[in-house]
mmCIF file of C-alpha atoms and ligand atoms in Angstrom:
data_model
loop_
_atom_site.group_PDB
_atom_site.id
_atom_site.type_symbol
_atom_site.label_atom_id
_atom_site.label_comp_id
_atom_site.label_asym_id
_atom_site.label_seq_id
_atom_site.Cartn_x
_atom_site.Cartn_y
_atom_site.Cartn_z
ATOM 1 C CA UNK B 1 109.558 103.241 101.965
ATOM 2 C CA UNK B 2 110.755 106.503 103.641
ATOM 3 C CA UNK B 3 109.230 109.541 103.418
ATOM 4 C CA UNK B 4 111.040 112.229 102.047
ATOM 5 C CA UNK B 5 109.865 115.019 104.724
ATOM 6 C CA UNK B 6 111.092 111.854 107.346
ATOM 7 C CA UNK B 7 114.352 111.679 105.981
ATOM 8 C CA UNK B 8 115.389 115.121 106.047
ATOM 9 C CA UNK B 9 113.950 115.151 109.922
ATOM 10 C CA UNK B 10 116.564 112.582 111.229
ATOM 11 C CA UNK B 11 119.310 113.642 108.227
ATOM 12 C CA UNK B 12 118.699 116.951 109.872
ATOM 13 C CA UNK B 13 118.976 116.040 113.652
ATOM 14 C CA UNK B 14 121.973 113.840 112.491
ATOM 15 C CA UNK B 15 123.753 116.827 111.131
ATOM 16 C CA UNK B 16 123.938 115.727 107.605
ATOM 17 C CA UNK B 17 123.788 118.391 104.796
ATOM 18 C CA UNK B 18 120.961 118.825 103.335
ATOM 19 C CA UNK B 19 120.695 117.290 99.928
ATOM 20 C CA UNK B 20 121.632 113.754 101.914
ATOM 21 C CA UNK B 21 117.574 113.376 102.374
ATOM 22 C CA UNK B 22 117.024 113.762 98.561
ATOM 23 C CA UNK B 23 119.922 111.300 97.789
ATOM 24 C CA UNK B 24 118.287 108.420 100.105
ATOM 25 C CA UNK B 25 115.264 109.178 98.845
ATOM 26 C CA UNK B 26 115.723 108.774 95.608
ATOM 27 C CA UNK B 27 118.096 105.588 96.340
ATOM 28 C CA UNK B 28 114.445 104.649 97.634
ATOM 29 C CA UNK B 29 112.281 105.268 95.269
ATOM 30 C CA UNK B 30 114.701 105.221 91.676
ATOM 31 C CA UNK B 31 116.966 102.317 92.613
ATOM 32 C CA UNK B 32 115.082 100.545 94.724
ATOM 33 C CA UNK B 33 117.846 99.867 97.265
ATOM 34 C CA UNK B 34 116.176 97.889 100.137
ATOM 35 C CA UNK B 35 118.808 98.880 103.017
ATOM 36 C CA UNK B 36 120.846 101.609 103.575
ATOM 37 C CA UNK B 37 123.740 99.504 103.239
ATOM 38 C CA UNK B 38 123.442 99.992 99.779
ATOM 39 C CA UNK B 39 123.385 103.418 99.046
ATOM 40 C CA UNK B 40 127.085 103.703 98.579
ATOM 41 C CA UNK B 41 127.604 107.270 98.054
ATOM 42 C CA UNK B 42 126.677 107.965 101.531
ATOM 43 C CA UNK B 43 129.736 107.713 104.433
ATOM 44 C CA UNK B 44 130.109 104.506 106.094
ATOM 45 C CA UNK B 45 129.016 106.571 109.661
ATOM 46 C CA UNK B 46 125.535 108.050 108.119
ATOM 47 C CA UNK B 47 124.215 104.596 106.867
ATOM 48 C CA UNK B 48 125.387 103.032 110.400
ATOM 49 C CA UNK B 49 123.509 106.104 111.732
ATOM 50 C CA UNK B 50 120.176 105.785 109.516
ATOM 51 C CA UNK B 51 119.897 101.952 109.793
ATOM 52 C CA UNK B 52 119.693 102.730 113.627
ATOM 53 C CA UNK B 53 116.973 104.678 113.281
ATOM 54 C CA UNK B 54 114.872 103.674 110.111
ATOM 55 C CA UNK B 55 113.701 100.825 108.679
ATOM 56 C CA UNK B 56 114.035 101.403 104.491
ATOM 57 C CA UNK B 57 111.515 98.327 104.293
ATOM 58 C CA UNK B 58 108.279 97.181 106.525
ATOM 59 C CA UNK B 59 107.276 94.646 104.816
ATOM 60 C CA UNK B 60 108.549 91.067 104.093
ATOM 61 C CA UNK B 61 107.586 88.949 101.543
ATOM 62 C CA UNK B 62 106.228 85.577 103.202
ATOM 63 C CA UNK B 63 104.384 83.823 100.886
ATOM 64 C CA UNK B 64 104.495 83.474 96.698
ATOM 65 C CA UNK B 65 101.479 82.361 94.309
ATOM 66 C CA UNK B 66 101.584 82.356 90.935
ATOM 67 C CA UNK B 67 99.051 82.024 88.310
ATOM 68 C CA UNK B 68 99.872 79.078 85.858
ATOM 69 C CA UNK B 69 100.446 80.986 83.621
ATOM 70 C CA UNK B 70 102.662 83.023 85.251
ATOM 71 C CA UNK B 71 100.893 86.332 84.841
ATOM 72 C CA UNK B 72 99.412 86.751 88.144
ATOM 73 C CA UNK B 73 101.537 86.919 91.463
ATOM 74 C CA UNK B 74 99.644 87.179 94.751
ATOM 75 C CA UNK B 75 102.153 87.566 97.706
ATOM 76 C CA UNK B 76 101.454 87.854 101.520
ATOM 77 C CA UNK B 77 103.825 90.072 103.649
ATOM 78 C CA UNK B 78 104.443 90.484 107.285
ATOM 79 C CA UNK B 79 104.270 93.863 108.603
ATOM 80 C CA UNK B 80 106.472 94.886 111.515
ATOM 81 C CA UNK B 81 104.109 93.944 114.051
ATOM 82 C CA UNK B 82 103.200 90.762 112.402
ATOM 83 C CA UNK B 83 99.919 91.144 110.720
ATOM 84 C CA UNK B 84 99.833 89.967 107.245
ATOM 85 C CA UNK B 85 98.934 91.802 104.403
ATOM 86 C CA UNK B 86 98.644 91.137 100.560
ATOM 87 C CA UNK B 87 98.917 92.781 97.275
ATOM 88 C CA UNK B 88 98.772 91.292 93.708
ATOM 89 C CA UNK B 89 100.836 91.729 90.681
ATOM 90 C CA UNK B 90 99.309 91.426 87.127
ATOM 91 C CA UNK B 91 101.183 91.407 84.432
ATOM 92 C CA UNK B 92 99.937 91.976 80.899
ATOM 93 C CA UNK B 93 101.925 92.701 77.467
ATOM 94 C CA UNK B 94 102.020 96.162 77.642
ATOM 95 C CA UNK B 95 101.327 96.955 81.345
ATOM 96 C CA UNK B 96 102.189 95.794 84.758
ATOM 97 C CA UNK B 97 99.605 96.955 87.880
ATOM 98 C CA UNK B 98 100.073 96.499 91.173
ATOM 99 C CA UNK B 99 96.588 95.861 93.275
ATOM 100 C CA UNK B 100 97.346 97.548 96.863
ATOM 101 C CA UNK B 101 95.793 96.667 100.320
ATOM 102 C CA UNK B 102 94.999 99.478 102.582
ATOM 103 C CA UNK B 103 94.005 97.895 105.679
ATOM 104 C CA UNK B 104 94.425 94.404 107.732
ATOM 105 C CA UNK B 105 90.973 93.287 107.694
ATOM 106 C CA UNK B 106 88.276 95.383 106.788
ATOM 107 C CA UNK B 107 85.330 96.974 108.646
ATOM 108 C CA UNK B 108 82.617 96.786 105.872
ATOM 109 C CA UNK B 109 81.877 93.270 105.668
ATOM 110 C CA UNK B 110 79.897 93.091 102.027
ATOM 111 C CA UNK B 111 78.795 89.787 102.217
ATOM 112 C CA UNK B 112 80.803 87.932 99.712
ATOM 113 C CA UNK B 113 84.554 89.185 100.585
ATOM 114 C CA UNK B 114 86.852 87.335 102.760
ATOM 115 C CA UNK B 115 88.267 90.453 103.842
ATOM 116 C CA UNK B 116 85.815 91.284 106.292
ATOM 117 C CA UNK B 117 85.376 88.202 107.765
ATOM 118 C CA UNK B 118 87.809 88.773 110.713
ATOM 119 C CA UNK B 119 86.624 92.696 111.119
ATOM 120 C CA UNK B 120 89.125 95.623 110.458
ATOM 121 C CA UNK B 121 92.648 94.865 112.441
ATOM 122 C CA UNK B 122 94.036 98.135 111.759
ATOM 123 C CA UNK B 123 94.915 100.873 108.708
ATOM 124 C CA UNK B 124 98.358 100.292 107.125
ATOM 125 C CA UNK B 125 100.194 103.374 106.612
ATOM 126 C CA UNK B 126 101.096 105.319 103.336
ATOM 127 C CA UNK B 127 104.464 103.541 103.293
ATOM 128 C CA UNK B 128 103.400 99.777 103.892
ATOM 129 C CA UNK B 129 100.831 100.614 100.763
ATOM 130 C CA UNK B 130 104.123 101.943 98.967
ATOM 131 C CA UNK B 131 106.552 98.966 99.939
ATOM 132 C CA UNK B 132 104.147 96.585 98.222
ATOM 133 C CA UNK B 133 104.391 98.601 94.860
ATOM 134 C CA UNK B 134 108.002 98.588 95.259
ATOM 135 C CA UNK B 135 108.461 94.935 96.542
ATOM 136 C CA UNK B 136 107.113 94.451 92.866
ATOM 137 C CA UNK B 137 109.092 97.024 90.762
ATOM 138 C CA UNK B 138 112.171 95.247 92.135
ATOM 139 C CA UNK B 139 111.009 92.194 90.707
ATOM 140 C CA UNK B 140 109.929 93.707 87.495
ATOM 141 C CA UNK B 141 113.173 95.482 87.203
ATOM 142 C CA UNK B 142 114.831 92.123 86.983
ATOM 143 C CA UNK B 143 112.878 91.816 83.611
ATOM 144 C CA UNK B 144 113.745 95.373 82.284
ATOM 145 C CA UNK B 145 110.004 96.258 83.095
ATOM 146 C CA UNK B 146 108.317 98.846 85.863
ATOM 147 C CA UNK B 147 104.770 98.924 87.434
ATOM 148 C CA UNK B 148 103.111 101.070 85.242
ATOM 149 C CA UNK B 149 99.526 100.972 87.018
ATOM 150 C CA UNK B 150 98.336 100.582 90.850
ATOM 151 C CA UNK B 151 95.108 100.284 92.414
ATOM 152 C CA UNK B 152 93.562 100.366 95.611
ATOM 153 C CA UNK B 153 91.616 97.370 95.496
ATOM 154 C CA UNK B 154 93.329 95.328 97.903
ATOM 155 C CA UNK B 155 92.162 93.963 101.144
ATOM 156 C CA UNK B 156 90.306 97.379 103.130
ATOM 157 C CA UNK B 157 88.253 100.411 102.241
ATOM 158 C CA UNK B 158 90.684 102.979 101.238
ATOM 159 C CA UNK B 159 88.374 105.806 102.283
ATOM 160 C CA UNK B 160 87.775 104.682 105.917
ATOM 161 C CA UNK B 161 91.612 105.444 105.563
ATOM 162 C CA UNK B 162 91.343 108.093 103.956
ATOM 163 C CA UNK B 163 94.255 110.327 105.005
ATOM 164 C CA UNK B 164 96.894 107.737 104.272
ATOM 165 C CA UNK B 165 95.213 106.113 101.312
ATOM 166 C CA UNK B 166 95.779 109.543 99.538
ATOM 167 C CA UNK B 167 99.287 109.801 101.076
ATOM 168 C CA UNK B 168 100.150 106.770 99.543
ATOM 169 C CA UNK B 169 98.844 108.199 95.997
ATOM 170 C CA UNK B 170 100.828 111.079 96.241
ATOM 171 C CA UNK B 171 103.991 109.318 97.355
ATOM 172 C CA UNK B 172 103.496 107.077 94.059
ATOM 173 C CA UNK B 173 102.810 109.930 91.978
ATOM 174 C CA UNK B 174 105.630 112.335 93.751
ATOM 175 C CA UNK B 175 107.862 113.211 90.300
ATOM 176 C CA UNK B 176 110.855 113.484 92.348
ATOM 177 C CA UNK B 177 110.767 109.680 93.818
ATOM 178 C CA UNK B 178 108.720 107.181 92.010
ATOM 179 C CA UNK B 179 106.800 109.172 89.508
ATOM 180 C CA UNK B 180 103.605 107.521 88.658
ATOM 181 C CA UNK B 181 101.081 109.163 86.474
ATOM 182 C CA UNK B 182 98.071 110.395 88.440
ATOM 183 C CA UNK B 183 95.996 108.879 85.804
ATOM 184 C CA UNK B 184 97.301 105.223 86.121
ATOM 185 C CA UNK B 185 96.366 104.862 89.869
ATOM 186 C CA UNK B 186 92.636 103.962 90.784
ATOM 187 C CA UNK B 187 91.430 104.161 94.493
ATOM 188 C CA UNK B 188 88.055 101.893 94.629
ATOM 189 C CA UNK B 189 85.440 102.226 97.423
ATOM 190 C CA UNK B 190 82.487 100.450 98.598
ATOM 191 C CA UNK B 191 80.545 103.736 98.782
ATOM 192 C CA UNK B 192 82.049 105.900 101.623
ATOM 193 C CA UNK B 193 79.733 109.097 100.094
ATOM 194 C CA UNK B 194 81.438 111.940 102.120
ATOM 195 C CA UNK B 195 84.778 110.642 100.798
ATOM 196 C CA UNK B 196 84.185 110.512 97.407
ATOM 197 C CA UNK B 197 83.263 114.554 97.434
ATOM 198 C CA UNK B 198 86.649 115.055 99.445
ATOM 199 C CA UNK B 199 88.443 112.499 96.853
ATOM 200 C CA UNK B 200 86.684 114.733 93.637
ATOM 201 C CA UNK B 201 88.267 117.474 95.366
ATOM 202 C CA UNK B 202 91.809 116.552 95.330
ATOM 203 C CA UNK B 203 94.144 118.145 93.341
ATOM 204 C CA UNK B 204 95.427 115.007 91.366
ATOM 205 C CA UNK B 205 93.413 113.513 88.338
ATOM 206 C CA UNK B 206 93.506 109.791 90.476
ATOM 207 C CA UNK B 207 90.899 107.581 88.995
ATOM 208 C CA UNK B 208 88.035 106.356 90.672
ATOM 209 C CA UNK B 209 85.825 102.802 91.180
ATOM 210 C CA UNK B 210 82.705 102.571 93.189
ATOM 211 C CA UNK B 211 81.833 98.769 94.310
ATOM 212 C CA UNK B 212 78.047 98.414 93.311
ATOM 213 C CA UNK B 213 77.253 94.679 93.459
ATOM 214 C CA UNK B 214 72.934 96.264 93.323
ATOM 215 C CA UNK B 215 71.206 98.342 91.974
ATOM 216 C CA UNK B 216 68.159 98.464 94.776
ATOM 217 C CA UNK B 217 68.797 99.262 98.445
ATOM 218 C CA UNK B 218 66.944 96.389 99.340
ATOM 219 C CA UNK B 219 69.444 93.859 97.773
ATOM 220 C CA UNK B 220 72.613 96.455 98.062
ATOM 221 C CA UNK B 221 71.607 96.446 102.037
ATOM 222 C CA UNK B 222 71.848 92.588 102.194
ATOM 223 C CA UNK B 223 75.913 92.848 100.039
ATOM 224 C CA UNK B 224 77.302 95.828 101.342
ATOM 225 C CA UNK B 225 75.966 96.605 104.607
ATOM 226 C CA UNK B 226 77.695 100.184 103.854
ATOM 227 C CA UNK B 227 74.636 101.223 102.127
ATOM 228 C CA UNK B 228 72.516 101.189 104.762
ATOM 229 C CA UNK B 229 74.149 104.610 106.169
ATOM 230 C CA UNK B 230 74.850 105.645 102.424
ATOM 231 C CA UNK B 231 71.745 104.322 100.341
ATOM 232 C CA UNK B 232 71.881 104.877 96.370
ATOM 233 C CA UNK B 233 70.397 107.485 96.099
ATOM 234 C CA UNK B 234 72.986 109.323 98.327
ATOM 235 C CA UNK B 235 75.801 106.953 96.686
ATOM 236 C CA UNK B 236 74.630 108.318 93.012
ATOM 237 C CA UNK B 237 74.602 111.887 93.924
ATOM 238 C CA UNK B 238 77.985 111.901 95.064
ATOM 239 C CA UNK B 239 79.171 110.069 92.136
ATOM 240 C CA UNK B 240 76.870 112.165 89.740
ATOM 241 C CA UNK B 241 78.802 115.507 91.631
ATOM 242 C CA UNK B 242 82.392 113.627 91.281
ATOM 243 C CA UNK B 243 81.690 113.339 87.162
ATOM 244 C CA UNK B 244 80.380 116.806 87.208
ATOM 245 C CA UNK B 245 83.393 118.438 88.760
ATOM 246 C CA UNK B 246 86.231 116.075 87.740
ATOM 247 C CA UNK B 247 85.042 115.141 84.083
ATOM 248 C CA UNK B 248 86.419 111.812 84.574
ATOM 249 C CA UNK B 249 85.471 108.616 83.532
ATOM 250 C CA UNK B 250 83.860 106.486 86.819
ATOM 251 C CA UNK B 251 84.045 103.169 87.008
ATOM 252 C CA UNK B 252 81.327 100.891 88.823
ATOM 253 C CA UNK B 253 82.105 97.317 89.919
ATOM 254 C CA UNK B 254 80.025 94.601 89.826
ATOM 255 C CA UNK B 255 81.176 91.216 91.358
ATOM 256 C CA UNK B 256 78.634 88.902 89.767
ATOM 257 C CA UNK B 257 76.523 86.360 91.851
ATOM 258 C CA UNK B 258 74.159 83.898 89.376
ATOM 259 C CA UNK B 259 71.108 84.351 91.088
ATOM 260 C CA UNK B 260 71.123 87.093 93.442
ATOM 261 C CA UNK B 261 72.306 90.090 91.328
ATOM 262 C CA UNK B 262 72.047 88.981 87.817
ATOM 263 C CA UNK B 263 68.108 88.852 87.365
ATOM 264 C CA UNK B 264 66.392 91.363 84.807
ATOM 265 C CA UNK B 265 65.108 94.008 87.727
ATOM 266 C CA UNK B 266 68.611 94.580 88.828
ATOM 267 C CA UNK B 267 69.421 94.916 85.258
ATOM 268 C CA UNK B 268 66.336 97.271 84.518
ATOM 269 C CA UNK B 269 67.333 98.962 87.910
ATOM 270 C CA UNK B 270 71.064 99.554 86.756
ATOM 271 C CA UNK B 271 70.515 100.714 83.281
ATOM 272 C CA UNK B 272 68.399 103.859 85.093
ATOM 273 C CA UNK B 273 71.282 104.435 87.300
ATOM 274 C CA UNK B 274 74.287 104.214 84.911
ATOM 275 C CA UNK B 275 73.270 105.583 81.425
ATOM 276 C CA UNK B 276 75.080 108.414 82.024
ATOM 277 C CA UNK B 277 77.967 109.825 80.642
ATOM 278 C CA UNK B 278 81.372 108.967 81.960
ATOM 279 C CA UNK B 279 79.539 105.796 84.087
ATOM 280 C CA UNK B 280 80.739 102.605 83.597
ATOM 281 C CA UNK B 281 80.476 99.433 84.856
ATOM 282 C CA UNK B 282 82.942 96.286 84.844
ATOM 283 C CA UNK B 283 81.960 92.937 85.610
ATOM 284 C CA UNK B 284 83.658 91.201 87.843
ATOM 285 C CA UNK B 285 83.101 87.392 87.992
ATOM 286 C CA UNK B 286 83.048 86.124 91.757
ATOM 287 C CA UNK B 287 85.498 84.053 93.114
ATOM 288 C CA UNK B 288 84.701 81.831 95.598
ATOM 289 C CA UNK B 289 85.731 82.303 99.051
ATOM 290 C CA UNK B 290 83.222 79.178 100.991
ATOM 291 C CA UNK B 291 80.270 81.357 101.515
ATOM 292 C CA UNK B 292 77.100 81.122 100.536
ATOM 293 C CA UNK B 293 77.948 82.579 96.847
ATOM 294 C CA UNK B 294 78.707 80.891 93.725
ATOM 295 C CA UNK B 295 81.076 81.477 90.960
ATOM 296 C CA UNK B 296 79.122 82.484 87.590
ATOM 297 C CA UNK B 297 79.496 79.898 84.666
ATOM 298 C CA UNK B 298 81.143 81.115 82.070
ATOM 299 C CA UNK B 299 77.829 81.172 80.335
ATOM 300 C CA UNK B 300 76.085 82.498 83.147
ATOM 301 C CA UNK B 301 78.395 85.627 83.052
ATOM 302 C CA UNK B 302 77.925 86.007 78.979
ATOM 303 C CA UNK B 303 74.362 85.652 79.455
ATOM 304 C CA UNK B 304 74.434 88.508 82.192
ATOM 305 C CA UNK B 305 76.864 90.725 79.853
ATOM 306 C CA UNK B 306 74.336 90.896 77.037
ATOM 307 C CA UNK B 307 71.573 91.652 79.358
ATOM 308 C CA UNK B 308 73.436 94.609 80.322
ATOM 309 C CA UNK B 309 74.754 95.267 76.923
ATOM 310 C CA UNK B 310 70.641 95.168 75.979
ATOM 311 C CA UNK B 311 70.406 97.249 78.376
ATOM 312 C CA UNK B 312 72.770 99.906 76.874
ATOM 313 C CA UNK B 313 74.917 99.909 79.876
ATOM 314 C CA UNK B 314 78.775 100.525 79.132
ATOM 315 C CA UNK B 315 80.712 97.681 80.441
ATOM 316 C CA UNK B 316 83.624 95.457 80.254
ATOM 317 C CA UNK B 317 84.314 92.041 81.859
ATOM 318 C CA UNK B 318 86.725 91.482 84.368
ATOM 319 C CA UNK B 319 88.399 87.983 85.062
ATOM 320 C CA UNK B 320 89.117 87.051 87.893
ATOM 321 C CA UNK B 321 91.621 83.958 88.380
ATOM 322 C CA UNK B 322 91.062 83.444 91.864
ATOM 323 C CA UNK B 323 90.847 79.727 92.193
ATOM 324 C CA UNK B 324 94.126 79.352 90.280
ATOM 325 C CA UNK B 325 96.057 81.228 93.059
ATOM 326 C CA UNK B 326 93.593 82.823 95.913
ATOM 327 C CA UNK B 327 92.020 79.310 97.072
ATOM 328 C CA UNK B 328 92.930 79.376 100.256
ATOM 329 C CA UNK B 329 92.301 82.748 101.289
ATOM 330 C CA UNK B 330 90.216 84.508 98.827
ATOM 331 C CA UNK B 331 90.817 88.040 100.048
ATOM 332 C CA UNK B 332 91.817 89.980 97.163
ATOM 333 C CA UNK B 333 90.350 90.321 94.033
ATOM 334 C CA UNK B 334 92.124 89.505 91.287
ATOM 335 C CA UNK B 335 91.836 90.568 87.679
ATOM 336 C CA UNK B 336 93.914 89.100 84.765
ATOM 337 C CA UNK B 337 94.753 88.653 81.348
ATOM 338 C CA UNK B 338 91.795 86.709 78.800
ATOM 339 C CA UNK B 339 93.406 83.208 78.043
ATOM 340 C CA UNK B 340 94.264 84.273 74.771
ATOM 341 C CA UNK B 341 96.924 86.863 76.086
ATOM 342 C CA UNK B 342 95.249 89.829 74.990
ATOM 343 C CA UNK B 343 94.323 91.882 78.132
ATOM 344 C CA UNK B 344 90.682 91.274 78.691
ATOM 345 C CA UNK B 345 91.000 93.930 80.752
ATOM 346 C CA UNK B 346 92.496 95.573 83.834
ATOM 347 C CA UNK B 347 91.515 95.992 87.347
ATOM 348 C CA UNK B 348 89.122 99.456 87.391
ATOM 349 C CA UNK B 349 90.345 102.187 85.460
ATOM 350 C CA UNK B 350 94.271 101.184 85.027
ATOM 351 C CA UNK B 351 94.071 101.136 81.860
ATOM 352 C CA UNK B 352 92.088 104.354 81.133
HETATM 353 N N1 SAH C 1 86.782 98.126 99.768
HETATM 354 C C1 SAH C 1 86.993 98.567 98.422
HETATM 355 C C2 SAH C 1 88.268 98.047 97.782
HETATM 356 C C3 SAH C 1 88.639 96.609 98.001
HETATM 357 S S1 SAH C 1 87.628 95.364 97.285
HETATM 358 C C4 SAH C 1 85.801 98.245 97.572
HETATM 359 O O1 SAH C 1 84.868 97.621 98.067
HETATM 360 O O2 SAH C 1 85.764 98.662 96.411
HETATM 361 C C5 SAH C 1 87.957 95.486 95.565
HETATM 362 C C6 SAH C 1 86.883 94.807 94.717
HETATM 363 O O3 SAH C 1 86.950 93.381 94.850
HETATM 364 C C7 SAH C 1 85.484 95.199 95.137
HETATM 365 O O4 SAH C 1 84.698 95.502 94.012
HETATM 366 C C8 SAH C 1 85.010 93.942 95.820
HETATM 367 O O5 SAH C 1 83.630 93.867 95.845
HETATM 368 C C9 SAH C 1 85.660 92.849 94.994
HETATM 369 N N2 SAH C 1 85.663 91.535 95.628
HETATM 370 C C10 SAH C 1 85.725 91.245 96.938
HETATM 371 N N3 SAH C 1 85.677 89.914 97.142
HETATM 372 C C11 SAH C 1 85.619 89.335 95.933
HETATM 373 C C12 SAH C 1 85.566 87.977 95.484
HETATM 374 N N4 SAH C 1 85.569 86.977 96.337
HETATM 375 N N5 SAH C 1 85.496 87.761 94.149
HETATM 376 C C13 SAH C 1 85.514 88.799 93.272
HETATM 377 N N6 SAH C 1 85.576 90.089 93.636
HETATM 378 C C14 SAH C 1 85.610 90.369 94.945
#
C-alpha cells in the first residue's frame, strides 16, 4: 500500500503529470495490482522509475492456516525488516472481515494474550495495517467477493498507536481508493481512556470495542494491567462521554475465564456498569494460549450467558476457533461462524 499524498511526492519529483499519482493509486487500491509492473497504462520508464523507489507491497505472506472448515484463514507475514505479523480472515455468507494487527508485540500484557508475552517490538505503520486487508481482497477477488468489514483486533493496542491506527482507517475508508464504509471498521482497545475521547472526536462514524475481561479493579488490575493507570471508573466515564457525543452503539469484550471472571459478583458488578443504552457486551470464549487460563466448556460459557442475560445485560457470544488454527501461537483472537453456518456472530461491531 502507497499512500496517495506519497505517490504524487515522487510522481512529482519524477516529473510525471499529475493525474499519474491518482492512476497508481487507484491501480493500488481498485485492482489490487501488487507491483508496478502491472499497471500497464503507465510508460515502461515511470514503472522502472517507481519500482526503484517504492515498494507497492511490505508484507509477504509466510505462513497459511485454515479453519476446517475453511471459513477462517489466519496468515503470518514478514514485514520488510523481518518481524512477523498476523491478521485473520473470516468469512461468513454474507460478509467477509478482515481482523488487523497494529503492532509487533504488544506493550499491555493482559494476562491471558500471547501477544504480550514478548513486550511491544514496534508499531506497524498505516500501510502494513492496509496490505493485510488487501493481501485478503486479492484472495477474495478470486471468488467474486470483497472484504466488506475490518477490525482492529489484531495483535497490539491500536491506541498506543494511535496516529497510524486512524491513518490506516481513513486509508480503508478513503472513497477514492478502497472505499470502506466508516461504519464496517471497528478499532478495539484495552482501555487507553485519553484515546477513546480523541477517537469520539474523530470525524468518521468508526465503531468502537473496549476489552473488559472485569468488572472490579481488583480483578481487572490482575487481567489488564492497563487499568491500573486507567481504573473503571475513569474507563466508564470515557466510554459513558464517547456514547453521549457519538450516539453509537459500544461494544464491550469479554474473553471468558471459568473461574476467575465468570462468578455472580462480576456478574452483579457488570450489570451496574453496562445497563446502559448503546452498551453492549460480547462474549468471547478463551482460547488457550499455555497459561494459566482455561478454555470455558461449552456449558460453562451457556451457563455464564444466562447469568448475564438474568442479569439484563445485552450480549452476544463470540466463538472463537482458536485451537482449530491458532495452536501454536495463540496471538490473535479469532471469531467465526456457529457450526451451523449461520453467523453466530462477528468480531465487535462488524456487523452493526
Ligand atoms: N489490544 C486491543 C486489541 C487486540 S486484542 C484490545 O485489547 O482490545 C482483541 C481481543 O482479543 C481483546 O478483547 C483480547 O482480550 C482478546 N484476546 C486476546 N487473547 C485472547 C485469547 N487467547 N482468547 C480469546 N480472546 C483473546
Amino acid at each position: 500500500m502507497i499512500a496517495l499524498e506519497t505517490l504524487q511526492e515522487t510522481l512529482a519529483a519524477l516529473g510525471a503529470p499529475r493525474y499519474r499519482a491518482t492512476q497508481v493509486y487507484q491501480a493500488l487500491t481498485r485492482e489490487l495490482v501488487t507491483s508496478f509492473a502491472a499497471i500497464s497504462t503507465l510508460p515502461a520508464e515511470l514503472r522502472r522509475d517507481l519500482a526503484a523507489q517504492l515498494e507497492p507491497v511490505l508484507l509477504d505472506a509466510v505462513e497459511v492456516r485454515v479453519s476446517p472448515r475453511g471459513d477462517t484463514r489466519k496468515t503470518l507475514f514478514r514485514a520488510r525488516d523481518g518481524e512477523p505479523v498476523e491478521a485473520v480472515l473470516m468469512v461468513y455468507r454474507e460478509r467477509a472481515t478482515v481482523c488487523v494487527s497494529t503492532q509487533v508485540g504488544c506493550a499491555v500484557r493482559c494476562a491471558f494474550c500471547a501477544s504480550g508475552a514478548a513486550g511491544l517490538r514496534r508499531d506497524l505503520s498505516a500501510e502494513e495495517m492496509v496490505d493485510q486487508v488487501l493481501h485478503f481482497a486479492r484472495l477474495l477477488r478470486d471468488d467474486d467477493r470483497r472484504v466488506t468489514n475490518v477490525v482492529f483486533m489484531g495483535m497490539g493496542e491500536p491506541f498506543l498507536n494511535y496516529d497510524e491506527t486512524l491513518r490506516a482507517c481513513r486509508l480503508l475508508n478513503d472513497p477514492a481508493g478502497i472505499g470502506l464504509a466508516a461504519r464496517a471498521i471497528s478499532v478495539s482497545t484495552a482501555g487507553v481512556v485519553p484515546a477513546i475521547a480523541r477517537y469520539a472526536a474523530e470525524p468518521l462514524q468508526l465503531n468502537l470495542a473496549v476489552s473488559l475481561h472485569a468488572a472490579t479493579d481488583e480483578l481487572r488490575d490482575r487481567l489488564v494491567p492497563l487499568n491500573r493507570r486507567y481504573p473503571l471508573t475513569k474507563l466508564m466515564a470515557a466510554c459513558a462521554a464517547y456514547v453521549a457525543k457519538t450516539r453509537r452503539k459500544l461494544f464491550f469484550e469479554w474473553v471468558v475465564l471459568p473461574g476467575v471472571n465468570d462468578g455472580d459478583d462480576q456478574v452483579a458488578a457488570l450489570g451496574k456498569l453496562l445497563r446502559k443504552p448503546l452498551y453492549h457486551l460480547n462474549l468471547i470464549a478463551y482460547n488457550e494460549t499455555g497459561g494459566e487460563f482455561a478454555s470455558p466448556t461449552a456449558g460453562e460459557l451457556a451457563a455464564f450467558r444466562a447469568k448475564i442475560e438474568r442479569a439484563r445485560i445485552a450480549c452476544t457470544v463470540r466463538r472463537s476457533p482458536g485451537g482449530e488454527i491458532d495452536a501454536a501461537c495463540g496471538q490473535l483472537a479469532l471469531r467465526r461462524v456457529s457450526p451451523g453456518g449461520a453467523p453466530v456472530a462477528s468480531a465487535a461491531g462488524a456487523d452493526q
